[in-house]
Amino acid sequence: MPETMTPPSFDASDQPPMDPLAGILAVLLPGAGHWYQGQVRRALLVGGGVLGLFFSGLLIGGIDVVDSRQDRLWFFGQAIVGPVAFATDYVHQNVLKGLDPTTGQRRSPLPNEVKDPDSGRWVAGPAGSVPPVSKSLGKMNEIGTLYATIAGMLNLIVIIDAAFPSAGRVRRRGA
Amino acid sequence: MFAILLTVPAVAAPLASASVGVLAWRPFFDPLDLHRQWFLLLIPLAFGIAVTYRAVRVNTFERYWLKTVILTVQIVLAMILLGTAAYVFIQFAVPYLLPMTG
Protein backbone atom coordinates (compact mmCIF):
# COMPACT_ATOMS: atom_id res chain seq x y z
CA MET A 1 0.00 0.00 0.00
CA PRO A 2 1.56 3.27 -1.05
CA GLU A 3 2.39 5.64 1.71
CA THR A 4 0.47 8.86 1.45
CA MET A 5 2.48 12.01 1.73
CA THR A 6 1.06 15.21 3.06
CA PRO A 7 2.29 18.27 1.17
CA PRO A 8 3.87 20.88 3.43
CA SER A 9 1.30 23.48 4.27
CA PHE A 10 1.99 27.16 3.98
CA ASP A 11 1.14 29.12 7.07
CA ALA A 12 0.74 32.80 6.33
CA SER A 13 1.66 33.63 9.93
CA ASP A 14 5.23 32.38 9.22
CA GLN A 15 5.73 35.19 6.74
CA PRO A 16 7.47 38.18 8.34
CA PRO A 17 5.61 41.48 7.93
CA MET A 18 6.54 44.03 5.32
CA ASP A 19 9.45 46.24 6.39
CA PRO A 20 9.18 49.56 4.51
CA LEU A 21 11.99 51.23 6.48
CA ALA A 22 14.41 48.48 5.44
CA GLY A 23 13.27 48.98 1.85
CA ILE A 24 13.92 52.72 2.04
CA LEU A 25 17.36 52.14 3.57
CA ALA A 26 18.15 49.68 0.78
CA VAL A 27 17.26 52.37 -1.75
CA LEU A 28 19.54 54.87 -0.03
CA LEU A 29 22.53 52.52 0.21
CA PRO A 30 22.75 48.98 -1.18
CA GLY A 31 22.83 46.53 1.75
CA ALA A 32 21.70 49.06 4.39
CA GLY A 33 18.23 47.49 4.59
CA HIS A 34 19.60 44.06 5.45
CA TRP A 35 22.07 45.61 7.90
CA TYR A 36 19.12 47.29 9.65
CA GLN A 37 17.42 43.91 9.89
CA GLY A 38 20.47 42.47 11.64
CA GLN A 39 21.65 40.44 8.65
CA VAL A 40 25.14 41.87 8.60
CA ARG A 41 26.79 39.22 6.45
CA ARG A 42 24.03 39.37 3.85
CA ALA A 43 24.25 43.17 3.89
CA LEU A 44 28.00 43.13 3.26
CA LEU A 45 27.64 40.66 0.41
CA VAL A 46 24.81 42.43 -1.39
CA GLY A 47 26.30 45.89 -0.76
CA GLY A 48 29.72 44.76 -1.94
CA GLY A 49 28.18 43.04 -4.95
CA VAL A 50 26.03 45.94 -6.11
CA LEU A 51 28.55 48.70 -5.42
CA GLY A 52 31.39 46.52 -6.69
CA LEU A 53 29.62 46.07 -10.02
CA PHE A 54 28.71 49.76 -10.23
CA PHE A 55 32.24 51.03 -9.56
CA SER A 56 33.74 48.31 -11.75
CA GLY A 57 31.60 49.70 -14.56
CA LEU A 58 33.00 53.17 -13.89
CA LEU A 59 36.52 51.74 -13.84
CA ILE A 60 36.06 49.92 -17.15
CA GLY A 61 34.25 52.58 -19.16
CA GLY A 62 35.06 55.69 -17.17
CA ILE A 63 32.50 57.99 -15.60
CA ASP A 64 31.05 58.48 -19.09
CA VAL A 65 29.02 55.26 -18.67
CA VAL A 66 26.68 57.10 -16.27
CA ASP A 67 25.04 59.83 -18.33
CA SER A 68 21.42 60.73 -17.67
CA ARG A 69 21.26 63.03 -20.70
CA GLN A 70 22.94 61.04 -23.43
CA ASP A 71 22.14 57.48 -22.23
CA ARG A 72 18.83 58.11 -20.50
CA LEU A 73 17.36 54.62 -20.88
CA TRP A 74 20.46 53.02 -19.39
CA PHE A 75 20.41 55.57 -16.58
CA PHE A 76 16.93 54.42 -15.57
CA GLY A 77 18.49 51.08 -14.65
CA GLN A 78 21.60 52.60 -13.08
CA ALA A 79 19.52 54.99 -10.94
CA ILE A 80 18.23 52.04 -8.88
CA VAL A 81 21.70 51.82 -7.30
CA GLY A 82 20.53 54.89 -5.37
CA PRO A 83 22.03 58.26 -4.48
CA VAL A 84 25.48 56.99 -5.48
CA ALA A 85 24.33 56.85 -9.11
CA PHE A 86 22.74 60.31 -8.95
CA ALA A 87 25.88 61.79 -7.35
CA THR A 88 28.03 60.22 -10.06
CA ASP A 89 25.76 61.62 -12.76
CA TYR A 90 25.76 65.05 -11.08
CA VAL A 91 29.56 65.18 -11.08
CA HIS A 92 29.65 64.01 -14.70
CA GLN A 93 27.10 66.55 -15.92
CA ASN A 94 28.06 69.60 -13.88
CA VAL A 95 31.76 69.25 -13.12
CA LEU A 96 33.31 67.24 -15.92
CA LYS A 97 31.20 68.25 -18.91
CA GLY A 98 31.59 71.69 -20.45
CA LEU A 99 29.70 73.93 -22.84
CA ASP A 100 30.03 73.57 -26.57
CA PRO A 101 31.38 76.91 -27.89
CA THR A 102 28.95 76.88 -30.82
CA THR A 103 25.69 75.47 -29.49
CA GLY A 104 26.08 76.15 -25.77
CA GLN A 105 25.00 72.58 -25.00
CA ARG A 106 26.78 70.56 -22.32
CA ARG A 107 28.98 67.86 -23.80
CA SER A 108 32.09 65.79 -23.21
CA PRO A 109 35.39 67.22 -24.44
CA LEU A 110 37.05 66.36 -27.71
CA PRO A 111 40.73 65.35 -27.64
CA ASN A 112 43.04 68.28 -26.81
CA GLU A 113 40.18 70.44 -25.58
CA VAL A 114 40.38 72.11 -22.18
CA LYS A 115 37.70 73.93 -20.23
CA ASP A 116 37.87 77.69 -20.02
CA PRO A 117 37.58 78.33 -16.25
CA ASP A 118 35.65 81.59 -16.71
CA SER A 119 33.03 80.64 -19.28
CA GLY A 120 32.97 76.85 -18.75
CA ARG A 121 33.27 76.39 -22.53
CA TRP A 122 35.55 73.94 -24.25
CA VAL A 123 38.44 75.62 -26.04
CA ALA A 124 41.34 74.18 -27.98
CA GLY A 125 44.20 73.65 -25.58
CA PRO A 126 47.93 73.77 -26.22
CA ALA A 127 49.54 70.80 -27.93
CA GLY A 128 49.57 67.73 -25.70
CA SER A 129 46.90 69.02 -23.34
CA VAL A 130 44.61 66.41 -21.80
CA PRO A 131 40.87 66.99 -21.26
CA PRO A 132 39.55 66.38 -17.72
CA VAL A 133 37.58 63.31 -18.84
CA SER A 134 37.62 61.04 -21.87
CA LYS A 135 34.61 59.98 -23.89
CA SER A 136 34.40 56.21 -23.73
CA LEU A 137 33.54 54.43 -26.96
CA GLY A 138 33.07 50.93 -28.31
CA LYS A 139 33.26 47.79 -26.21
CA MET A 140 34.58 49.51 -23.08
CA ASN A 141 31.58 51.83 -23.04
CA GLU A 142 29.19 48.93 -23.65
CA ILE A 143 30.67 46.68 -20.97
CA GLY A 144 30.98 49.51 -18.43
CA THR A 145 27.39 50.58 -19.04
CA LEU A 146 26.26 46.96 -18.68
CA TYR A 147 28.07 46.58 -15.35
CA ALA A 148 26.52 49.75 -13.90
CA THR A 149 23.03 48.92 -15.17
CA ILE A 150 23.09 45.33 -13.93
CA ALA A 151 24.17 46.72 -10.53
CA GLY A 152 20.93 48.73 -10.50
CA MET A 153 18.83 45.74 -11.57
CA LEU A 154 20.35 43.62 -8.81
CA ASN A 155 19.71 46.35 -6.25
CA LEU A 156 16.03 46.22 -7.22
CA ILE A 157 16.02 42.57 -6.11
CA VAL A 158 17.86 43.57 -2.92
CA ILE A 159 15.33 46.34 -2.18
CA ILE A 160 12.39 43.95 -2.65
CA ASP A 161 14.07 41.33 -0.45
CA ALA A 162 14.67 43.89 2.30
CA ALA A 163 11.15 45.31 2.15
CA PHE A 164 9.46 41.89 1.95
CA PRO A 165 11.74 39.61 4.01
CA SER A 166 11.60 35.87 3.55
CA ALA A 167 10.54 33.48 6.30
CA GLY A 168 13.23 31.53 8.13
CA ARG A 169 15.84 34.25 8.40
CA VAL A 170 17.37 35.45 11.64
CA ARG A 171 15.98 38.81 12.51
CA ARG A 172 16.95 41.18 15.29
CA ARG A 173 13.71 43.08 15.52
CA GLY A 174 10.23 41.72 16.16
CA ALA A 175 11.57 38.48 17.66
CA MET B 1 36.20 45.76 -7.67
CA PHE B 2 35.70 42.50 -9.56
CA ALA B 3 37.14 43.97 -12.70
CA ILE B 4 40.24 45.09 -10.83
CA LEU B 5 41.16 41.45 -10.15
CA LEU B 6 41.12 40.74 -13.84
CA THR B 7 42.44 43.98 -15.24
CA VAL B 8 45.45 44.55 -13.00
CA PRO B 9 47.65 42.04 -14.86
CA ALA B 10 46.46 43.33 -18.21
CA VAL B 11 47.20 46.92 -17.23
CA ALA B 12 50.42 46.22 -15.36
CA ALA B 13 52.21 44.69 -18.34
CA PRO B 14 51.94 47.76 -20.58
CA LEU B 15 52.79 49.95 -17.58
CA ALA B 16 56.03 48.07 -17.16
CA SER B 17 57.00 49.04 -20.67
CA ALA B 18 56.47 52.70 -19.71
CA SER B 19 54.06 53.39 -22.54
CA VAL B 20 53.08 57.06 -22.44
CA GLY B 21 49.48 56.33 -23.43
CA VAL B 22 48.88 53.86 -20.60
CA LEU B 23 50.70 55.97 -18.03
CA ALA B 24 48.23 58.74 -18.79
CA TRP B 25 45.31 56.48 -17.88
CA ARG B 26 43.28 58.00 -15.05
CA PRO B 27 41.02 55.51 -13.25
CA PHE B 28 37.29 56.38 -13.47
CA PHE B 29 37.98 59.26 -15.89
CA ASP B 30 39.40 57.33 -18.84
CA PRO B 31 38.10 54.00 -20.15
CA LEU B 32 40.34 50.96 -19.95
CA ASP B 33 42.18 50.00 -23.10
CA LEU B 34 41.03 46.38 -23.21
CA HIS B 35 39.12 46.43 -26.48
CA ARG B 36 40.66 43.16 -27.64
CA GLN B 37 40.07 41.34 -24.33
CA TRP B 38 36.58 42.69 -23.67
CA PHE B 39 35.05 39.22 -23.40
CA LEU B 40 37.18 38.47 -20.32
CA LEU B 41 35.31 41.21 -18.49
CA LEU B 42 32.16 39.07 -18.66
CA ILE B 43 33.64 36.69 -16.06
CA PRO B 44 33.86 39.23 -13.19
CA LEU B 45 30.43 40.48 -14.29
CA ALA B 46 29.00 36.97 -13.86
CA PHE B 47 30.77 36.63 -10.51
CA GLY B 48 29.33 39.93 -9.25
CA ILE B 49 25.84 38.87 -10.30
CA ALA B 50 26.28 35.50 -8.57
CA VAL B 51 27.60 37.03 -5.31
CA THR B 52 24.61 39.36 -5.02
CA TYR B 53 21.91 36.99 -6.23
CA ARG B 54 23.06 34.10 -4.06
CA ALA B 55 23.30 36.39 -1.01
CA VAL B 56 19.63 37.29 -1.48
CA ARG B 57 18.44 33.76 -2.23
CA VAL B 58 20.07 31.64 0.49
CA ASN B 59 18.59 31.32 3.97
CA THR B 60 21.87 30.17 5.52
CA PHE B 61 25.39 30.79 4.27
CA GLU B 62 26.42 27.16 4.37
CA ARG B 63 28.41 26.40 1.18
CA TYR B 64 27.63 29.92 -0.03
CA TRP B 65 30.86 30.40 -1.99
CA LEU B 66 30.54 27.01 -3.69
CA LYS B 67 27.03 27.91 -4.82
CA THR B 68 28.32 31.30 -6.00
CA VAL B 69 31.09 29.73 -8.10
CA ILE B 70 28.62 27.24 -9.60
CA LEU B 71 26.23 30.05 -10.56
CA THR B 72 29.14 32.02 -12.05
CA VAL B 73 30.09 29.06 -14.23
CA GLN B 74 26.46 28.54 -15.23
CA ILE B 75 26.11 32.18 -16.30
CA VAL B 76 29.35 32.09 -18.31
CA LEU B 77 28.38 28.81 -20.01
CA ALA B 78 24.92 30.19 -20.80
CA MET B 79 26.48 33.27 -22.39
CA ILE B 80 28.83 31.10 -24.47
CA LEU B 81 25.91 28.93 -25.61
CA LEU B 82 23.78 31.95 -26.48
CA GLY B 83 26.69 33.53 -28.37
CA THR B 84 27.30 30.30 -30.27
CA ALA B 85 23.61 29.96 -31.09
CA ALA B 86 23.48 33.55 -32.35
CA TYR B 87 26.59 32.96 -34.46
CA VAL B 88 25.20 29.79 -36.02
CA PHE B 89 21.84 31.44 -36.68
CA ILE B 90 23.35 34.49 -38.38
CA GLN B 91 26.11 32.69 -40.29
CA PHE B 92 24.21 29.62 -41.45
CA ALA B 93 20.47 29.75 -40.81
CA VAL B 94 19.79 33.25 -42.12
CA PRO B 95 21.67 32.76 -45.45
CA TYR B 96 19.84 29.44 -45.88
CA LEU B 97 16.41 30.87 -45.12
CA LEU B 98 16.92 34.19 -46.90
CA PRO B 99 19.48 33.67 -49.67
CA MET B 100 20.82 36.84 -51.22
CA THR B 101 19.86 37.18 -54.88
CA GLY B 102 21.98 38.73 -57.56
GROMACS .gro file of C-alpha atoms in nm:
model
  277
    1MET     CA    1   0.000   0.000   0.000
    2PRO     CA    2   0.156   0.327  -0.105
    3GLU     CA    3   0.239   0.564   0.171
    4THR     CA    4   0.047   0.886   0.145
    5MET     CA    5   0.248   1.201   0.173
    6THR     CA    6   0.106   1.521   0.306
    7PRO     CA    7   0.229   1.827   0.117
    8PRO     CA    8   0.387   2.088   0.343
    9SER     CA    9   0.130   2.348   0.427
   10PHE     CA   10   0.199   2.716   0.398
   11ASP     CA   11   0.114   2.912   0.707
   12ALA     CA   12   0.074   3.280   0.633
   13SER     CA   13   0.166   3.363   0.993
   14ASP     CA   14   0.523   3.238   0.922
   15GLN     CA   15   0.573   3.519   0.674
   16PRO     CA   16   0.747   3.818   0.834
   17PRO     CA   17   0.561   4.148   0.793
   18MET     CA   18   0.654   4.403   0.532
   19ASP     CA   19   0.945   4.624   0.639
   20PRO     CA   20   0.918   4.956   0.451
   21LEU     CA   21   1.199   5.123   0.648
   22ALA     CA   22   1.441   4.848   0.544
   23GLY     CA   23   1.327   4.898   0.185
   24ILE     CA   24   1.392   5.272   0.204
   25LEU     CA   25   1.736   5.214   0.357
   26ALA     CA   26   1.815   4.968   0.078
   27VAL     CA   27   1.726   5.237  -0.175
   28LEU     CA   28   1.954   5.487  -0.003
   29LEU     CA   29   2.253   5.252   0.021
   30PRO     CA   30   2.275   4.898  -0.118
   31GLY     CA   31   2.283   4.653   0.175
   32ALA     CA   32   2.170   4.906   0.439
   33GLY     CA   33   1.823   4.749   0.459
   34HIS     CA   34   1.960   4.406   0.545
   35TRP     CA   35   2.207   4.561   0.790
   36TYR     CA   36   1.912   4.729   0.965
   37GLN     CA   37   1.742   4.391   0.989
   38GLY     CA   38   2.047   4.247   1.164
   39GLN     CA   39   2.165   4.044   0.865
   40VAL     CA   40   2.514   4.187   0.860
   41ARG     CA   41   2.679   3.922   0.645
   42ARG     CA   42   2.403   3.937   0.385
   43ALA     CA   43   2.425   4.317   0.389
   44LEU     CA   44   2.800   4.313   0.326
   45LEU     CA   45   2.764   4.066   0.041
   46VAL     CA   46   2.481   4.243  -0.139
   47GLY     CA   47   2.630   4.589  -0.076
   48GLY     CA   48   2.972   4.476  -0.194
   49GLY     CA   49   2.818   4.304  -0.495
   50VAL     CA   50   2.603   4.594  -0.611
   51LEU     CA   51   2.855   4.870  -0.542
   52GLY     CA   52   3.139   4.652  -0.669
   53LEU     CA   53   2.962   4.607  -1.002
   54PHE     CA   54   2.871   4.976  -1.023
   55PHE     CA   55   3.224   5.103  -0.956
   56SER     CA   56   3.374   4.831  -1.175
   57GLY     CA   57   3.160   4.970  -1.456
   58LEU     CA   58   3.300   5.317  -1.389
   59LEU     CA   59   3.652   5.174  -1.384
   60ILE     CA   60   3.606   4.992  -1.715
   61GLY     CA   61   3.425   5.258  -1.916
   62GLY     CA   62   3.506   5.569  -1.717
   63ILE     CA   63   3.250   5.799  -1.560
   64ASP     CA   64   3.105   5.848  -1.909
   65VAL     CA   65   2.902   5.526  -1.867
   66VAL     CA   66   2.668   5.710  -1.627
   67ASP     CA   67   2.504   5.983  -1.833
   68SER     CA   68   2.142   6.073  -1.767
   69ARG     CA   69   2.126   6.303  -2.070
   70GLN     CA   70   2.294   6.104  -2.343
   71ASP     CA   71   2.214   5.748  -2.223
   72ARG     CA   72   1.883   5.811  -2.050
   73LEU     CA   73   1.736   5.462  -2.088
   74TRP     CA   74   2.046   5.302  -1.939
   75PHE     CA   75   2.041   5.557  -1.658
   76PHE     CA   76   1.693   5.442  -1.557
   77GLY     CA   77   1.849   5.108  -1.465
   78GLN     CA   78   2.160   5.260  -1.308
   79ALA     CA   79   1.952   5.499  -1.094
   80ILE     CA   80   1.823   5.204  -0.888
   81VAL     CA   81   2.170   5.182  -0.730
   82GLY     CA   82   2.053   5.489  -0.537
   83PRO     CA   83   2.203   5.826  -0.448
   84VAL     CA   84   2.548   5.699  -0.548
   85ALA     CA   85   2.433   5.685  -0.911
   86PHE     CA   86   2.274   6.031  -0.895
   87ALA     CA   87   2.588   6.179  -0.735
   88THR     CA   88   2.803   6.022  -1.006
   89ASP     CA   89   2.576   6.162  -1.276
   90TYR     CA   90   2.576   6.505  -1.108
   91VAL     CA   91   2.956   6.518  -1.108
   92HIS     CA   92   2.965   6.401  -1.470
   93GLN     CA   93   2.710   6.655  -1.592
   94ASN     CA   94   2.806   6.960  -1.388
   95VAL     CA   95   3.176   6.925  -1.312
   96LEU     CA   96   3.331   6.724  -1.592
   97LYS     CA   97   3.120   6.825  -1.891
   98GLY     CA   98   3.159   7.169  -2.045
   99LEU     CA   99   2.970   7.393  -2.284
  100ASP     CA  100   3.003   7.357  -2.657
  101PRO     CA  101   3.138   7.691  -2.789
  102THR     CA  102   2.895   7.688  -3.082
  103THR     CA  103   2.569   7.547  -2.949
  104GLY     CA  104   2.608   7.615  -2.577
  105GLN     CA  105   2.500   7.258  -2.500
  106ARG     CA  106   2.678   7.056  -2.232
  107ARG     CA  107   2.898   6.786  -2.380
  108SER     CA  108   3.209   6.579  -2.321
  109PRO     CA  109   3.539   6.722  -2.444
  110LEU     CA  110   3.705   6.636  -2.771
  111PRO     CA  111   4.073   6.535  -2.764
  112ASN     CA  112   4.304   6.828  -2.681
  113GLU     CA  113   4.018   7.044  -2.558
  114VAL     CA  114   4.038   7.211  -2.218
  115LYS     CA  115   3.770   7.393  -2.023
  116ASP     CA  116   3.787   7.769  -2.002
  117PRO     CA  117   3.758   7.833  -1.625
  118ASP     CA  118   3.565   8.159  -1.671
  119SER     CA  119   3.303   8.064  -1.928
  120GLY     CA  120   3.297   7.685  -1.875
  121ARG     CA  121   3.327   7.639  -2.253
  122TRP     CA  122   3.555   7.394  -2.425
  123VAL     CA  123   3.844   7.562  -2.604
  124ALA     CA  124   4.134   7.418  -2.798
  125GLY     CA  125   4.420   7.365  -2.558
  126PRO     CA  126   4.793   7.377  -2.622
  127ALA     CA  127   4.954   7.080  -2.793
  128GLY     CA  128   4.957   6.773  -2.570
  129SER     CA  129   4.690   6.902  -2.334
  130VAL     CA  130   4.461   6.641  -2.180
  131PRO     CA  131   4.087   6.699  -2.126
  132PRO     CA  132   3.955   6.638  -1.772
  133VAL     CA  133   3.758   6.331  -1.884
  134SER     CA  134   3.762   6.104  -2.187
  135LYS     CA  135   3.461   5.998  -2.389
  136SER     CA  136   3.440   5.621  -2.373
  137LEU     CA  137   3.354   5.443  -2.696
  138GLY     CA  138   3.307   5.093  -2.831
  139LYS     CA  139   3.326   4.779  -2.621
  140MET     CA  140   3.458   4.951  -2.308
  141ASN     CA  141   3.158   5.183  -2.304
  142GLU     CA  142   2.919   4.893  -2.365
  143ILE     CA  143   3.067   4.668  -2.097
  144GLY     CA  144   3.098   4.951  -1.843
  145THR     CA  145   2.739   5.058  -1.904
  146LEU     CA  146   2.626   4.696  -1.868
  147TYR     CA  147   2.807   4.658  -1.535
  148ALA     CA  148   2.652   4.975  -1.390
  149THR     CA  149   2.303   4.892  -1.517
  150ILE     CA  150   2.309   4.533  -1.393
  151ALA     CA  151   2.417   4.672  -1.053
  152GLY     CA  152   2.093   4.873  -1.050
  153MET     CA  153   1.883   4.574  -1.157
  154LEU     CA  154   2.035   4.362  -0.881
  155ASN     CA  155   1.971   4.635  -0.625
  156LEU     CA  156   1.603   4.622  -0.722
  157ILE     CA  157   1.602   4.257  -0.611
  158VAL     CA  158   1.786   4.357  -0.292
  159ILE     CA  159   1.533   4.634  -0.218
  160ILE     CA  160   1.239   4.395  -0.265
  161ASP     CA  161   1.407   4.133  -0.045
  162ALA     CA  162   1.467   4.389   0.230
  163ALA     CA  163   1.115   4.531   0.215
  164PHE     CA  164   0.946   4.189   0.195
  165PRO     CA  165   1.174   3.961   0.401
  166SER     CA  166   1.160   3.587   0.355
  167ALA     CA  167   1.054   3.348   0.630
  168GLY     CA  168   1.323   3.153   0.813
  169ARG     CA  169   1.584   3.425   0.840
  170VAL     CA  170   1.737   3.545   1.164
  171ARG     CA  171   1.598   3.881   1.251
  172ARG     CA  172   1.695   4.118   1.529
  173ARG     CA  173   1.371   4.308   1.552
  174GLY     CA  174   1.023   4.172   1.616
  175ALA     CA  175   1.157   3.848   1.766
  176MET     CA  176   3.620   4.576  -0.767
  177PHE     CA  177   3.570   4.250  -0.956
  178ALA     CA  178   3.714   4.397  -1.270
  179ILE     CA  179   4.024   4.509  -1.083
  180LEU     CA  180   4.116   4.145  -1.015
  181LEU     CA  181   4.112   4.074  -1.384
  182THR     CA  182   4.244   4.398  -1.524
  183VAL     CA  183   4.545   4.455  -1.300
  184PRO     CA  184   4.765   4.204  -1.486
  185ALA     CA  185   4.646   4.333  -1.821
  186VAL     CA  186   4.720   4.692  -1.723
  187ALA     CA  187   5.042   4.622  -1.536
  188ALA     CA  188   5.221   4.469  -1.834
  189PRO     CA  189   5.194   4.776  -2.058
  190LEU     CA  190   5.279   4.995  -1.758
  191ALA     CA  191   5.603   4.807  -1.716
  192SER     CA  192   5.700   4.904  -2.067
  193ALA     CA  193   5.647   5.270  -1.971
  194SER     CA  194   5.406   5.339  -2.254
  195VAL     CA  195   5.308   5.706  -2.244
  196GLY     CA  196   4.948   5.633  -2.343
  197VAL     CA  197   4.888   5.386  -2.060
  198LEU     CA  198   5.070   5.597  -1.803
  199ALA     CA  199   4.823   5.874  -1.879
  200TRP     CA  200   4.531   5.648  -1.788
  201ARG     CA  201   4.328   5.800  -1.505
  202PRO     CA  202   4.102   5.551  -1.325
  203PHE     CA  203   3.729   5.638  -1.347
  204PHE     CA  204   3.798   5.926  -1.589
  205ASP     CA  205   3.940   5.733  -1.884
  206PRO     CA  206   3.810   5.400  -2.015
  207LEU     CA  207   4.034   5.096  -1.995
  208ASP     CA  208   4.218   5.000  -2.310
  209LEU     CA  209   4.103   4.638  -2.321
  210HIS     CA  210   3.912   4.643  -2.648
  211ARG     CA  211   4.066   4.316  -2.764
  212GLN     CA  212   4.007   4.134  -2.433
  213TRP     CA  213   3.658   4.269  -2.367
  214PHE     CA  214   3.505   3.922  -2.340
  215LEU     CA  215   3.718   3.847  -2.032
  216LEU     CA  216   3.531   4.121  -1.849
  217LEU     CA  217   3.216   3.907  -1.866
  218ILE     CA  218   3.364   3.669  -1.606
  219PRO     CA  219   3.386   3.923  -1.319
  220LEU     CA  220   3.043   4.048  -1.429
  221ALA     CA  221   2.900   3.697  -1.386
  222PHE     CA  222   3.077   3.663  -1.051
  223GLY     CA  223   2.933   3.993  -0.925
  224ILE     CA  224   2.584   3.887  -1.030
  225ALA     CA  225   2.628   3.550  -0.857
  226VAL     CA  226   2.760   3.703  -0.531
  227THR     CA  227   2.461   3.936  -0.502
  228TYR     CA  228   2.191   3.699  -0.623
  229ARG     CA  229   2.306   3.410  -0.406
  230ALA     CA  230   2.330   3.639  -0.101
  231VAL     CA  231   1.963   3.729  -0.148
  232ARG     CA  232   1.844   3.376  -0.223
  233VAL     CA  233   2.007   3.164   0.049
  234ASN     CA  234   1.859   3.132   0.397
  235THR     CA  235   2.187   3.017   0.552
  236PHE     CA  236   2.539   3.079   0.427
  237GLU     CA  237   2.642   2.716   0.437
  238ARG     CA  238   2.841   2.640   0.118
  239TYR     CA  239   2.763   2.992  -0.003
  240TRP     CA  240   3.086   3.040  -0.199
  241LEU     CA  241   3.054   2.701  -0.369
  242LYS     CA  242   2.703   2.791  -0.482
  243THR     CA  243   2.832   3.130  -0.600
  244VAL     CA  244   3.109   2.973  -0.810
  245ILE     CA  245   2.862   2.724  -0.960
  246LEU     CA  246   2.623   3.005  -1.056
  247THR     CA  247   2.914   3.202  -1.205
  248VAL     CA  248   3.009   2.906  -1.423
  249GLN     CA  249   2.646   2.854  -1.523
  250ILE     CA  250   2.611   3.218  -1.630
  251VAL     CA  251   2.935   3.209  -1.831
  252LEU     CA  252   2.838   2.881  -2.001
  253ALA     CA  253   2.492   3.019  -2.080
  254MET     CA  254   2.648   3.327  -2.239
  255ILE     CA  255   2.883   3.110  -2.447
  256LEU     CA  256   2.591   2.893  -2.561
  257LEU     CA  257   2.378   3.195  -2.648
  258GLY     CA  258   2.669   3.353  -2.837
  259THR     CA  259   2.730   3.030  -3.027
  260ALA     CA  260   2.361   2.996  -3.109
  261ALA     CA  261   2.348   3.355  -3.235
  262TYR     CA  262   2.659   3.296  -3.446
  263VAL     CA  263   2.520   2.979  -3.602
  264PHE     CA  264   2.184   3.144  -3.668
  265ILE     CA  265   2.335   3.449  -3.838
  266GLN     CA  266   2.611   3.269  -4.029
  267PHE     CA  267   2.421   2.962  -4.145
  268ALA     CA  268   2.047   2.975  -4.081
  269VAL     CA  269   1.979   3.325  -4.212
  270PRO     CA  270   2.167   3.276  -4.545
  271TYR     CA  271   1.984   2.944  -4.588
  272LEU     CA  272   1.641   3.087  -4.512
  273LEU     CA  273   1.692   3.419  -4.690
  274PRO     CA  274   1.948   3.367  -4.967
  275MET     CA  275   2.082   3.684  -5.122
  276THR     CA  276   1.986   3.718  -5.488
  277GLY     CA  277   2.198   3.873  -5.756
   0.00000   0.00000   0.00000
